[in-house]
mmCIF file of C-alpha atoms in Angstrom:
data_model
loop_
_atom_site.group_PDB
_atom_site.id
_atom_site.type_symbol
_atom_site.label_atom_id
_atom_site.label_comp_id
_atom_site.label_asym_id
_atom_site.label_seq_id
_atom_site.Cartn_x
_atom_site.Cartn_y
_atom_site.Cartn_z
ATOM 1 C CA MET A 30 48.771 -5.000 32.000
ATOM 2 C CA ALA A 31 49.790 -2.468 29.347
ATOM 3 C CA ARG A 32 50.246 0.073 32.119
ATOM 4 C CA GLY A 33 52.666 -2.195 34.026
ATOM 5 C CA TRP A 34 54.658 -2.938 30.869
ATOM 6 C CA ARG A 35 54.886 0.708 29.961
ATOM 7 C CA THR A 36 55.879 1.695 33.422
ATOM 8 C CA GLY A 37 58.586 -0.967 33.356
ATOM 9 C CA VAL A 38 59.989 0.490 30.165
ATOM 10 C CA ALA A 39 59.861 3.977 31.469
ATOM 11 C CA THR A 40 61.573 2.987 34.771
ATOM 12 C CA LEU A 41 64.350 1.089 32.821
ATOM 13 C CA THR A 42 64.760 3.949 30.481
ATOM 14 C CA VAL A 43 65.310 6.441 33.495
ATOM 15 C CA ALA A 44 67.699 3.918 35.095
ATOM 16 C CA VAL A 45 69.765 3.512 31.917
ATOM 17 C CA LEU A 46 69.870 7.228 31.253
ATOM 18 C CA ALA A 47 70.960 7.916 34.848
ATOM 19 C CA LEU A 48 73.735 5.221 34.622
ATOM 20 C CA CYS A 49 75.000 6.822 31.394
ATOM 21 C CA ALA A 50 75.003 10.349 32.908
ATOM 22 C CA PHE A 51 76.739 9.218 36.063
ATOM 23 C CA ALA A 52 79.254 7.169 34.110
ATOM 24 C CA GLY A 53 79.898 10.079 31.782
ATOM 25 C CA VAL A 54 80.541 12.680 34.456
ATOM 26 C CA THR A 55 82.634 10.319 36.675
ATOM 27 C CA HIS A 56 84.764 8.851 33.883
ATOM 28 C CA GLY A 57 83.203 5.449 34.296
ATOM 29 C CA PHE A 58 82.648 5.661 38.111
ATOM 30 C CA ALA A 59 86.364 6.359 38.594
ATOM 31 C CA ALA A 60 86.007 9.657 40.537
ATOM 32 C CA VAL A 61 83.525 12.185 41.791
ATOM 33 C CA THR A 62 85.729 15.303 41.679
ATOM 34 C CA SER A 63 86.985 16.980 38.559
ATOM 35 C CA ASP A 64 90.594 16.404 39.787
ATOM 36 C CA GLY A 65 89.880 12.735 40.198
ATOM 37 C CA VAL A 66 88.184 12.587 36.782
ATOM 38 C CA ARG A 67 91.298 14.293 35.226
ATOM 39 C CA ARG A 68 93.569 11.838 36.867
ATOM 40 C CA ALA A 69 91.612 8.880 35.553
ATOM 41 C CA ALA A 70 91.336 10.482 32.058
ATOM 42 C CA LEU A 71 95.043 11.267 31.792
ATOM 43 C CA ALA A 72 96.043 7.686 32.884
ATOM 44 C CA GLY A 73 93.680 6.265 30.294
ATOM 45 C CA THR A 74 94.493 8.665 27.477
ATOM 46 C CA PRO A 75 97.850 10.498 27.820
ATOM 47 C CA ARG A 76 97.939 13.837 26.067
ATOM 48 C CA ALA A 77 100.495 15.171 23.513
ATOM 49 C CA LEU A 78 102.135 18.542 24.266
ATOM 50 C CA PRO A 79 101.227 21.177 21.770
ATOM 51 C CA PRO A 80 103.698 23.894 20.597
ATOM 52 C CA ILE A 81 103.007 26.640 23.121
ATOM 53 C CA GLY A 82 105.520 29.387 23.122
ATOM 54 C CA LEU A 83 107.208 29.779 26.553
ATOM 55 C CA VAL A 84 109.873 32.019 28.103
ATOM 56 C CA ASP A 85 111.849 30.871 31.121
ATOM 57 C CA ALA A 86 113.275 32.713 34.037
ATOM 58 C CA ALA A 87 116.548 33.346 32.239
ATOM 59 C CA GLY A 88 114.591 34.995 29.323
ATOM 60 C CA ARG A 89 115.231 32.007 26.891
ATOM 61 C CA ALA A 90 112.325 31.225 24.501
ATOM 62 C CA PHE A 91 111.291 27.584 24.039
ATOM 63 C CA SER A 92 108.262 25.574 23.281
ATOM 64 C CA LEU A 93 106.186 23.295 25.494
ATOM 65 C CA ALA A 94 106.427 20.752 22.630
ATOM 66 C CA ASP A 95 110.183 20.550 23.392
ATOM 67 C CA TYR A 96 109.114 18.464 26.309
ATOM 68 C CA GLY A 97 107.008 16.271 24.077
ATOM 69 C CA GLN A 98 109.892 14.353 22.577
ATOM 70 C CA PRO A 99 110.246 10.763 23.581
ATOM 71 C CA SER A 100 113.256 9.434 25.663
ATOM 72 C CA GLN A 101 113.767 12.637 27.512
ATOM 73 C CA PRO A 102 113.938 12.903 31.288
ATOM 74 C CA ALA A 103 110.512 12.640 32.862
ATOM 75 C CA THR A 104 109.190 16.056 34.041
ATOM 76 C CA PHE A 105 106.997 16.890 37.042
ATOM 77 C CA VAL A 106 104.992 19.956 35.991
ATOM 78 C CA ALA A 107 102.962 22.364 38.159
ATOM 79 C CA LEU A 108 100.905 25.347 37.296
ATOM 80 C CA VAL A 109 101.132 28.344 39.664
ATOM 81 C CA TYR A 110 101.227 32.160 39.874
ATOM 82 C CA VAL A 111 103.971 33.845 41.994
ATOM 83 C CA ARG A 112 101.817 36.103 44.164
ATOM 84 C CA CYS A 113 99.553 33.168 45.179
ATOM 85 C CA GLN A 114 99.384 32.716 48.968
ATOM 86 C CA THR A 115 97.383 29.518 48.990
ATOM 87 C CA ILE A 116 97.766 26.258 47.100
ATOM 88 C CA CYS A 117 100.827 27.526 45.050
ATOM 89 C CA LEU A 118 102.806 27.565 48.413
ATOM 90 C CA THR A 119 101.875 23.854 48.780
ATOM 91 C CA THR A 120 102.870 23.270 45.151
ATOM 92 C CA ALA A 121 106.188 25.020 45.588
ATOM 93 C CA ALA A 122 106.916 23.052 48.802
ATOM 94 C CA GLY A 123 106.073 19.777 46.924
ATOM 95 C CA GLN A 124 108.452 20.614 44.120
ATOM 96 C CA SER A 125 111.138 21.620 46.518
ATOM 97 C CA TRP A 126 110.791 18.343 48.275
ATOM 98 C CA LEU A 127 111.000 16.615 44.863
ATOM 99 C CA GLN A 128 114.181 18.486 43.999
ATOM 100 C CA GLY A 129 115.720 17.321 47.302
ATOM 101 C CA GLU A 130 114.751 13.722 46.613
ATOM 102 C CA ILE A 131 116.052 13.864 42.939
ATOM 103 C CA GLN A 132 119.327 15.209 44.226
ATOM 104 C CA ALA A 133 119.609 12.717 47.109
ATOM 105 C CA ARG A 134 118.751 9.703 44.899
ATOM 106 C CA GLY A 135 121.037 10.854 42.005
ATOM 107 C CA LEU A 136 118.126 11.035 39.599
ATOM 108 C CA GLY A 137 119.259 14.336 38.086
ATOM 109 C CA ASP A 138 119.530 12.923 34.580
ATOM 110 C CA ARG A 139 116.116 11.084 34.759
ATOM 111 C CA VAL A 140 113.663 13.482 36.454
ATOM 112 C CA ARG A 141 113.273 17.300 35.974
ATOM 113 C CA LEU A 142 110.843 19.907 37.323
ATOM 114 C CA LEU A 143 108.988 22.552 35.447
ATOM 115 C CA THR A 144 106.808 25.319 36.987
ATOM 116 C CA LEU A 145 104.546 27.142 34.613
ATOM 117 C CA SER A 146 103.022 30.547 35.542
ATOM 118 C CA PHE A 147 99.542 31.333 34.221
ATOM 119 C CA ASP A 148 99.951 35.036 35.169
ATOM 120 C CA PRO A 149 102.357 36.256 32.455
ATOM 121 C CA ALA A 150 101.461 39.954 33.047
ATOM 122 C CA SER A 151 102.942 39.777 36.635
ATOM 123 C CA ASP A 152 105.262 36.860 36.398
ATOM 124 C CA THR A 153 107.974 38.239 34.021
ATOM 125 C CA PRO A 154 111.246 36.341 33.630
ATOM 126 C CA ALA A 155 112.778 38.587 36.279
ATOM 127 C CA VAL A 156 110.010 37.804 38.769
ATOM 128 C CA LEU A 157 110.294 34.090 37.998
ATOM 129 C CA ALA A 158 114.020 34.216 38.466
ATOM 130 C CA ASP A 159 113.609 35.938 41.838
ATOM 131 C CA HIS A 160 111.013 33.349 42.849
ATOM 132 C CA ALA A 161 113.247 30.470 41.789
ATOM 133 C CA ARG A 162 116.166 31.924 43.859
ATOM 134 C CA ARG A 163 113.935 32.206 46.985
ATOM 135 C CA LEU A 164 112.962 28.556 46.589
ATOM 136 C CA GLY A 165 116.577 27.547 46.223
ATOM 137 C CA ALA A 166 115.833 25.980 42.784
ATOM 138 C CA ASP A 167 118.726 24.294 41.029
ATOM 139 C CA PRO A 168 118.593 25.671 37.479
ATOM 140 C CA ALA A 169 119.927 22.458 36.066
ATOM 141 C CA LEU A 170 116.935 20.546 37.522
ATOM 142 C CA TRP A 171 114.086 22.933 37.951
ATOM 143 C CA ARG A 172 112.885 25.362 35.275
ATOM 144 C CA PHE A 173 110.355 28.270 35.657
ATOM 145 C CA ALA A 174 108.521 29.614 32.653
ATOM 146 C CA THR A 175 105.368 31.397 31.456
ATOM 147 C CA VAL A 176 103.667 31.915 28.100
ATOM 148 C CA ARG A 177 105.148 34.423 25.666
ATOM 149 C CA ASP A 178 101.798 35.356 24.185
ATOM 150 C CA GLY A 179 98.679 35.876 26.356
ATOM 151 C CA ALA A 180 96.664 34.120 23.746
ATOM 152 C CA ASP A 181 98.434 30.820 24.551
ATOM 153 C CA LEU A 182 97.177 30.950 28.108
ATOM 154 C CA LYS A 183 93.869 29.267 27.450
ATOM 155 C CA PRO A 184 95.352 26.380 25.384
ATOM 156 C CA MET A 185 97.854 25.758 28.169
ATOM 157 C CA LEU A 186 95.179 25.764 30.952
ATOM 158 C CA ASP A 187 92.917 23.557 28.807
ATOM 159 C CA LEU A 188 95.680 21.004 28.279
ATOM 160 C CA PHE A 189 96.122 20.607 32.013
ATOM 161 C CA ASP A 190 92.378 21.070 32.879
ATOM 162 C CA VAL A 191 93.285 23.863 35.217
ATOM 163 C CA VAL A 192 90.520 26.348 36.003
ATOM 164 C CA VAL A 193 91.557 29.830 36.931
ATOM 165 C CA LEU A 194 89.067 32.352 38.205
ATOM 166 C CA PRO A 195 89.794 35.894 39.439
ATOM 167 C CA ASP A 196 88.972 35.924 43.159
ATOM 168 C CA GLY A 197 88.007 39.638 43.199
ATOM 169 C CA LEU A 198 90.930 40.507 45.415
ATOM 170 C CA GLY A 199 93.500 40.764 42.656
ATOM 171 C CA GLY A 200 94.441 37.181 42.889
ATOM 172 C CA TYR A 201 93.091 33.939 41.354
ATOM 173 C CA ALA A 202 91.133 31.020 42.671
ATOM 174 C CA HIS A 203 92.388 27.915 40.860
ATOM 175 C CA ASN A 204 92.711 24.160 41.172
ATOM 176 C CA GLY A 205 96.117 22.369 40.837
ATOM 177 C CA ALA A 206 97.903 19.111 40.523
ATOM 178 C CA LEU A 207 101.299 17.810 40.057
ATOM 179 C CA PHE A 208 101.520 16.476 36.434
ATOM 180 C CA LEU A 209 103.989 14.076 35.003
ATOM 181 C CA VAL A 210 105.241 14.231 31.504
ATOM 182 C CA GLY A 211 106.628 10.798 31.091
ATOM 183 C CA GLU A 212 109.674 9.634 29.038
ATOM 184 C CA ASP A 213 107.349 9.175 26.107
ATOM 185 C CA GLY A 214 106.821 12.954 26.065
ATOM 186 C CA ARG A 215 103.153 12.683 26.931
ATOM 187 C CA LEU A 216 101.215 14.215 29.763
ATOM 188 C CA SER A 217 100.209 11.001 31.370
ATOM 189 C CA ARG A 218 99.643 11.333 35.123
ATOM 190 C CA ALA A 219 98.221 13.936 37.644
ATOM 191 C CA TYR A 220 98.712 13.664 41.458
ATOM 192 C CA ASP A 221 97.329 15.622 44.381
ATOM 193 C CA ILE A 222 99.273 18.781 44.923
ATOM 194 C CA ASP A 223 100.147 17.915 48.461
ATOM 195 C CA ARG A 224 101.321 14.371 47.687
ATOM 196 C CA PRO A 225 104.641 14.683 45.889
ATOM 197 C CA ASP A 226 105.706 11.538 47.764
ATOM 198 C CA VAL A 227 102.943 9.585 45.994
ATOM 199 C CA ALA A 228 103.985 11.063 42.695
ATOM 200 C CA LEU A 229 107.635 10.168 43.198
ATOM 201 C CA ALA A 230 106.902 6.647 44.432
ATOM 202 C CA ASP A 231 104.627 6.033 41.401
ATOM 203 C CA TYR A 232 107.385 7.206 39.087
ATOM 204 C CA LEU A 233 110.077 5.043 40.764
ATOM 205 C CA ARG A 234 107.782 1.997 40.669
ATOM 206 C CA ARG A 235 106.988 2.365 37.042
ATOM 207 C CA ALA A 236 110.545 3.094 36.217
ATOM 208 C CA GLY A 237 111.643 -0.128 38.022
ATOM 209 C CA LEU A 238 113.693 1.894 40.522
ATOM 210 C CA LEU A 239 111.776 0.788 43.615
ATOM 211 C CA MET B 21 43.863 23.029 45.703
ATOM 212 C CA THR B 22 40.747 23.510 43.617
ATOM 213 C CA THR B 23 40.875 27.202 43.778
ATOM 214 C CA ARG B 24 44.282 27.205 42.192
ATOM 215 C CA HIS B 25 42.946 25.771 38.961
ATOM 216 C CA SER B 26 40.450 28.551 38.663
ATOM 217 C CA PHE B 27 43.367 30.996 37.926
ATOM 218 C CA PRO B 28 43.500 32.124 34.332
ATOM 219 C CA ALA B 29 46.038 30.239 32.224
ATOM 220 C CA TRP B 30 48.457 33.233 32.140
ATOM 221 C CA ALA B 31 48.606 33.295 35.941
ATOM 222 C CA ARG B 32 49.295 29.563 36.187
ATOM 223 C CA ILE B 33 52.238 29.913 33.857
ATOM 224 C CA ALA B 34 53.403 33.216 35.395
ATOM 225 C CA GLY B 35 54.129 31.700 38.825
ATOM 226 C CA PRO B 36 56.814 29.192 37.835
ATOM 227 C CA GLY B 37 57.774 31.364 34.866
ATOM 228 C CA ALA B 38 58.575 34.327 37.084
ATOM 229 C CA LEU B 39 60.559 32.107 39.414
ATOM 230 C CA LEU B 40 62.552 30.773 36.430
ATOM 231 C CA ALA B 41 63.119 34.237 35.062
ATOM 232 C CA ALA B 42 64.317 35.499 38.457
ATOM 233 C CA LEU B 43 66.672 32.537 38.726
ATOM 234 C CA ALA B 44 67.989 33.223 35.183
ATOM 235 C CA CYS B 45 68.649 36.876 36.079
ATOM 236 C CA LEU B 46 70.299 35.917 39.352
ATOM 237 C CA HIS B 47 72.263 33.049 38.021
ATOM 238 C CA PRO B 48 75.747 34.690 38.080
ATOM 239 C CA TRP B 49 75.186 35.635 41.718
ATOM 240 C CA LEU B 50 73.722 32.279 42.633
ATOM 241 C CA GLU B 51 76.598 30.345 41.014
ATOM 242 C CA GLN B 52 79.304 32.646 42.481
ATOM 243 C CA THR B 53 79.547 30.595 45.640
ATOM 244 C CA MET B 54 79.053 26.859 46.149
ATOM 245 C CA ALA B 55 76.555 27.365 48.998
ATOM 246 C CA ARG B 56 74.251 29.577 46.972
ATOM 247 C CA HIS B 57 74.586 27.162 44.007
ATOM 248 C CA MET B 58 73.720 24.110 45.975
ATOM 249 C CA GLY B 59 71.613 25.610 48.665
ATOM 250 C CA LEU B 60 69.460 28.015 46.725
ATOM 251 C CA GLU B 61 69.716 27.583 42.973
ATOM 252 C CA LEU B 62 69.237 23.839 42.674
ATOM 253 C CA PRO B 63 66.312 23.585 45.193
ATOM 254 C CA ALA B 64 64.617 26.654 43.582
ATOM 255 C CA LEU B 65 64.825 25.024 40.122
ATOM 256 C CA VAL B 66 63.076 21.887 41.548
ATOM 257 C CA LEU B 67 60.462 24.136 43.214
ATOM 258 C CA ALA B 68 59.811 25.876 39.883
ATOM 259 C CA GLY B 69 59.146 22.468 38.351
ATOM 260 C CA TRP B 70 56.920 21.485 41.270
ATOM 261 C CA LEU B 71 54.876 24.722 40.948
ATOM 262 C CA ALA B 72 54.489 24.191 37.156
ATOM 263 C CA GLY B 73 53.184 20.674 37.940
ATOM 264 C CA ALA B 74 50.817 21.958 40.627
ATOM 265 C CA TYR B 75 49.410 24.627 38.313
ATOM 266 C CA ALA B 76 49.037 22.193 35.486
ATOM 267 C CA GLY B 77 46.578 20.340 37.679
ATOM 268 C CA PRO B 78 45.687 16.653 37.749
ATOM 269 C CA GLY B 79 45.595 16.447 33.974
ATOM 270 C CA LEU B 80 49.359 16.117 33.824
ATOM 271 C CA ALA B 81 49.476 13.174 36.219
ATOM 272 C CA ARG B 82 46.530 11.556 34.236
ATOM 273 C CA ALA B 83 48.418 11.952 30.950
ATOM 274 C CA LEU B 84 51.633 10.430 32.421
ATOM 275 C CA ALA B 85 49.759 7.711 34.308
ATOM 276 C CA PRO B 86 50.003 4.898 31.687
ATOM 277 C CA TRP B 87 53.829 5.262 31.817
ATOM 278 C CA ASN B 88 54.041 6.182 35.453
ATOM 279 C CA ALA B 89 52.223 3.568 37.570
ATOM 280 C CA ASN B 90 52.607 4.336 41.213
ATOM 281 C CA GLY B 91 54.823 7.274 40.159
ATOM 282 C CA LEU B 92 57.754 4.981 40.014
ATOM 283 C CA PRO B 93 59.689 6.231 36.994
ATOM 284 C CA GLY B 94 58.904 9.829 37.907
ATOM 285 C CA LEU B 95 60.236 9.498 41.437
ATOM 286 C CA LEU B 96 63.312 7.523 40.242
ATOM 287 C CA PHE B 97 64.020 10.301 37.717
ATOM 288 C CA ALA B 98 63.774 12.951 40.474
ATOM 289 C CA ALA B 99 66.058 10.887 42.802
ATOM 290 C CA CYS B 100 68.708 10.333 40.040
ATOM 291 C CA VAL B 101 68.629 14.069 39.040
ATOM 292 C CA SER B 102 69.012 15.065 42.621
ATOM 293 C CA GLY B 103 71.903 12.734 43.282
ATOM 294 C CA PHE B 104 73.652 13.673 39.969
ATOM 295 C CA TRP B 105 73.868 17.366 40.754
ATOM 296 C CA MET B 106 75.430 16.643 44.136
ATOM 297 C CA LEU B 107 78.547 15.273 42.384
ATOM 298 C CA PRO B 108 81.312 17.894 42.529
ATOM 299 C CA ALA B 109 82.401 16.979 38.910
ATOM 300 C CA ALA B 110 78.895 17.595 37.667
ATOM 301 C CA LEU B 111 78.670 20.973 39.384
ATOM 302 C CA ASP B 112 82.012 21.937 37.782
ATOM 303 C CA VAL B 113 81.000 21.109 34.253
ATOM 304 C CA ALA B 114 77.603 22.908 34.759
ATOM 305 C CA VAL B 115 79.453 26.088 35.629
ATOM 306 C CA LEU B 116 82.178 25.716 32.933
ATOM 307 C CA HIS B 117 80.058 24.622 29.932
ATOM 308 C CA PRO B 118 76.812 26.558 29.196
ATOM 309 C CA ALA B 119 75.270 23.579 27.400
ATOM 310 C CA VAL B 120 75.617 21.447 30.555
ATOM 311 C CA GLY B 121 74.333 24.378 32.590
ATOM 312 C CA THR B 122 71.178 24.421 30.461
ATOM 313 C CA ALA B 123 70.845 20.725 30.838
ATOM 314 C CA LYS B 124 71.044 21.154 34.585
ATOM 315 C CA VAL B 125 68.093 23.655 34.585
ATOM 316 C CA ALA B 126 66.032 21.425 32.274
ATOM 317 C CA SER B 127 66.692 18.312 34.354
ATOM 318 C CA LEU B 128 65.959 19.935 37.686
ATOM 319 C CA VAL B 129 62.743 21.567 36.482
ATOM 320 C CA ALA B 130 61.654 18.244 34.970
ATOM 321 C CA ALA B 131 62.553 16.560 38.266
ATOM 322 C CA GLY B 132 60.348 19.005 40.191
ATOM 323 C CA LEU B 133 57.450 18.504 37.609
ATOM 324 C CA LEU B 134 57.617 14.717 37.714
ATOM 325 C CA LEU B 135 57.949 14.730 41.530
ATOM 326 C CA GLN B 136 54.678 16.682 41.744
ATOM 327 C CA ALA B 137 52.911 14.619 39.042
ATOM 328 C CA SER B 138 54.057 11.273 40.673
ATOM 329 C CA TRP B 139 53.589 12.203 44.315
ATOM 330 C CA SER B 140 49.967 11.294 45.047
ATOM 331 C CA ALA B 141 50.028 8.176 42.858
ATOM 332 C CA ALA B 142 53.002 6.801 44.751
ATOM 333 C CA GLY B 143 51.257 6.289 48.089
ATOM 334 C CA ILE B 144 52.980 6.248 51.406
ATOM 335 C CA VAL B 145 55.168 3.163 51.037
ATOM 336 C CA ILE B 146 56.790 4.234 47.770
ATOM 337 C CA GLN B 147 57.131 7.781 49.014
ATOM 338 C CA ALA B 148 58.824 6.484 52.120
ATOM 339 C CA PHE B 149 61.250 4.435 50.020
ATOM 340 C CA PHE B 150 62.277 7.387 47.956
ATOM 341 C CA VAL B 151 62.213 10.085 50.809
ATOM 342 C CA LEU B 152 64.272 8.016 53.223
ATOM 343 C CA ASN B 153 66.851 7.030 50.498
ATOM 344 C CA TRP B 154 67.012 10.670 49.341
ATOM 345 C CA PHE B 155 67.399 11.781 52.905
ATOM 346 C CA TRP B 156 70.374 9.596 53.688
ATOM 347 C CA MET B 157 72.005 10.284 50.396
ATOM 348 C CA THR B 158 71.681 14.007 50.787
ATOM 349 C CA LEU B 159 72.652 14.040 54.418
ATOM 350 C CA GLY B 160 75.690 11.933 53.610
ATOM 351 C CA ALA B 161 76.668 14.254 50.802
ATOM 352 C CA GLY B 162 76.216 17.270 53.048
ATOM 353 C CA LEU B 163 78.515 15.769 55.674
ATOM 354 C CA ILE B 164 81.095 14.658 53.169
ATOM 355 C CA TYR B 165 81.199 18.141 51.650
ATOM 356 C CA GLN B 166 81.779 19.568 55.154
ATOM 357 C CA GLU B 167 84.539 17.158 56.152
ATOM 358 C CA ALA B 168 86.349 16.670 52.865
ATOM 359 C CA PRO B 169 90.027 17.650 53.314
ATOM 360 C CA GLN B 170 90.704 18.284 49.596
ATOM 361 C CA GLN B 171 89.149 20.767 47.137
ATOM 362 C CA LEU B 172 86.165 18.967 45.609
ATOM 363 C CA CYS B 173 85.221 21.438 42.822
ATOM 364 C CA SER B 174 87.566 23.099 40.330
ATOM 365 C CA VAL B 175 85.407 26.215 40.321
ATOM 366 C CA TYR B 176 84.953 26.598 44.095
ATOM 367 C CA LEU B 177 87.522 27.058 46.793
ATOM 368 C CA ALA B 178 87.794 24.400 49.506
ATOM 369 C CA ASP B 179 86.723 26.981 52.151
ATOM 370 C CA GLU B 180 83.306 27.119 50.484
ATOM 371 C CA GLN B 181 82.653 23.439 50.948
ATOM 372 C CA LEU B 182 81.809 23.796 54.665
ATOM 373 C CA HIS B 183 78.923 26.171 53.855
ATOM 374 C CA ALA B 184 77.720 24.196 50.775
ATOM 375 C CA GLY B 185 77.773 21.005 52.953
ATOM 376 C CA ARG B 186 75.735 22.685 55.746
ATOM 377 C CA ALA B 187 73.153 23.917 53.214
ATOM 378 C CA VAL B 188 72.840 20.414 51.647
ATOM 379 C CA ALA B 189 72.586 18.782 54.999
ATOM 380 C CA ALA B 190 69.953 21.334 56.105
ATOM 381 C CA TRP B 191 67.864 20.547 53.019
ATOM 382 C CA ALA B 192 68.002 16.831 53.756
ATOM 383 C CA VAL B 193 66.515 17.578 57.261
ATOM 384 C CA VAL B 194 63.949 20.013 55.907
ATOM 385 C CA GLY B 195 62.898 17.463 53.227
ATOM 386 C CA LEU B 196 62.463 14.696 55.783
ATOM 387 C CA ALA B 197 60.663 16.962 58.145
ATOM 388 C CA MET B 198 58.222 18.126 55.434
ATOM 389 C CA TRP B 199 57.434 14.562 54.498
ATOM 390 C CA LEU B 200 56.950 13.458 58.128
ATOM 391 C CA TRP B 201 54.560 16.401 58.649
ATOM 392 C CA HIS B 202 52.748 15.343 55.589
ATOM 393 C CA VAL B 203 52.438 11.709 56.867
ATOM 394 C CA VAL B 204 51.358 12.758 60.360
ATOM 395 C CA ARG B 205 48.728 15.241 58.946
ATOM 396 C CA ALA B 206 47.334 12.476 56.684
ATOM 397 C CA ALA B 207 47.215 10.046 59.635
ATOM 398 C CA ILE B 208 45.270 12.510 61.793
ATOM 399 C CA ARG B 209 42.866 13.195 58.888
ATOM 400 C CA SER B 210 42.223 9.463 58.368
ATOM 401 C CA ASP B 211 41.580 9.032 62.056
ATOM 402 C CA ALA B 212 38.939 11.759 61.797
ATOM 403 C CA SER B 213 37.300 10.201 58.728
ATOM 404 C CA PRO B 214 37.879 6.392 58.674
ATOM 405 C CA GLN B 215 36.836 5.916 55.011
ATOM 406 C CA ASP B 216 40.050 7.778 54.015
ATOM 407 C CA ALA B 217 42.163 5.251 55.850
ATOM 408 C CA LEU B 218 42.034 2.878 52.889
ATOM 409 C CA PRO B 219 45.120 2.440 50.809
ATOM 410 C CA PRO B 220 45.695 5.237 48.236
ATOM 411 C CA ARG B 221 43.009 5.042 45.569
ATOM 412 C CA PRO B 222 44.274 4.511 42.076
ATOM 413 C CA LEU B 223 44.059 7.429 39.658
ATOM 414 C CA PRO B 224 41.022 7.652 37.480
ATOM 415 C CA ALA B 225 41.707 5.223 34.592
ATOM 416 C CA GLY B 226 43.506 6.936 31.696
ATOM 417 C CA PRO B 227 43.927 5.632 28.182
ATOM 418 C CA GLY B 228 45.441 2.192 28.436
#
């Protein structure tokens, strides 16, 4: 009798511990991938933008916290490095598509784009400017920037939960997403890198424009 | 089986200990690709736990018996641990945070140990329940890893998912085949000596 009772307690303990562990790592059973977990975490708890020193393609210094003020245009942010031949091309294509939609829908004063490079050693302002020109970026809508101080790289990547690993071939393996800094100045949404349409539709719906 | 327990204590510890030490030394290499991480490191950690349980002898199962009737909590623990480390998000945090990586090692070794200590007490019906559920879960995970269009792990590229998925699916098939072989062998043996055909005998009564 005691054995059955003890086994019941042990089984229940294992089950409860397992549920807690699964719930913890999946953000309450919301997702099984880190990207999905980040999406759920951002939607639940938007993040403030810390003062990270940046420099844009025109060589102007500014702070990431400048985007953290309420009642600004919403900004779609992506993290890339210019030499990347894989997902950054998808990212750039997505942001290009967004720029076209913003222009076509006359949303220029409501939605902006920001591309942040995590390879400040290679992506100097001149390289970023050249990159922006090749993408046909409208400087009034779409800004390219990187960190001024290499020490700010880690806080920036941590803020966006982006993992960058050298791939051994001089490039980087990294994950990505299309992030939204809302009008409240908080990092509040993440979307799949290849679904800018979903990102825009979600913005339009929540802004009451759809 | 009985010869194993006549090994001196140092030798019994050295087997699983050497395997763990080798895994610790190789861990940067093992975790460099998703296929080696899921296909080699995770199963090897369970194997280290299983070996530790085997060398510890029946005393371990006896000591656990009051809390582990029919091996139920032990097998449930092993099944949950196995499922947990198939989650891409869990694999990511294990690579990115050393504390979680340590918890991964500890949980998988414990899973192997409890699997070994619970195995004979479980009997064929409870074994079948866990093995078949584990098989479908693992095969499903392996197929999903192979087919997933998006990058599942932050720390591994999408290209690696195909190989990792194949390794996981292969382990599912190997696990099922090993259990079926064990069942067939036991059935043949019980045909040869009918007195063994009785349901699994309970473990010698422990305290409680």
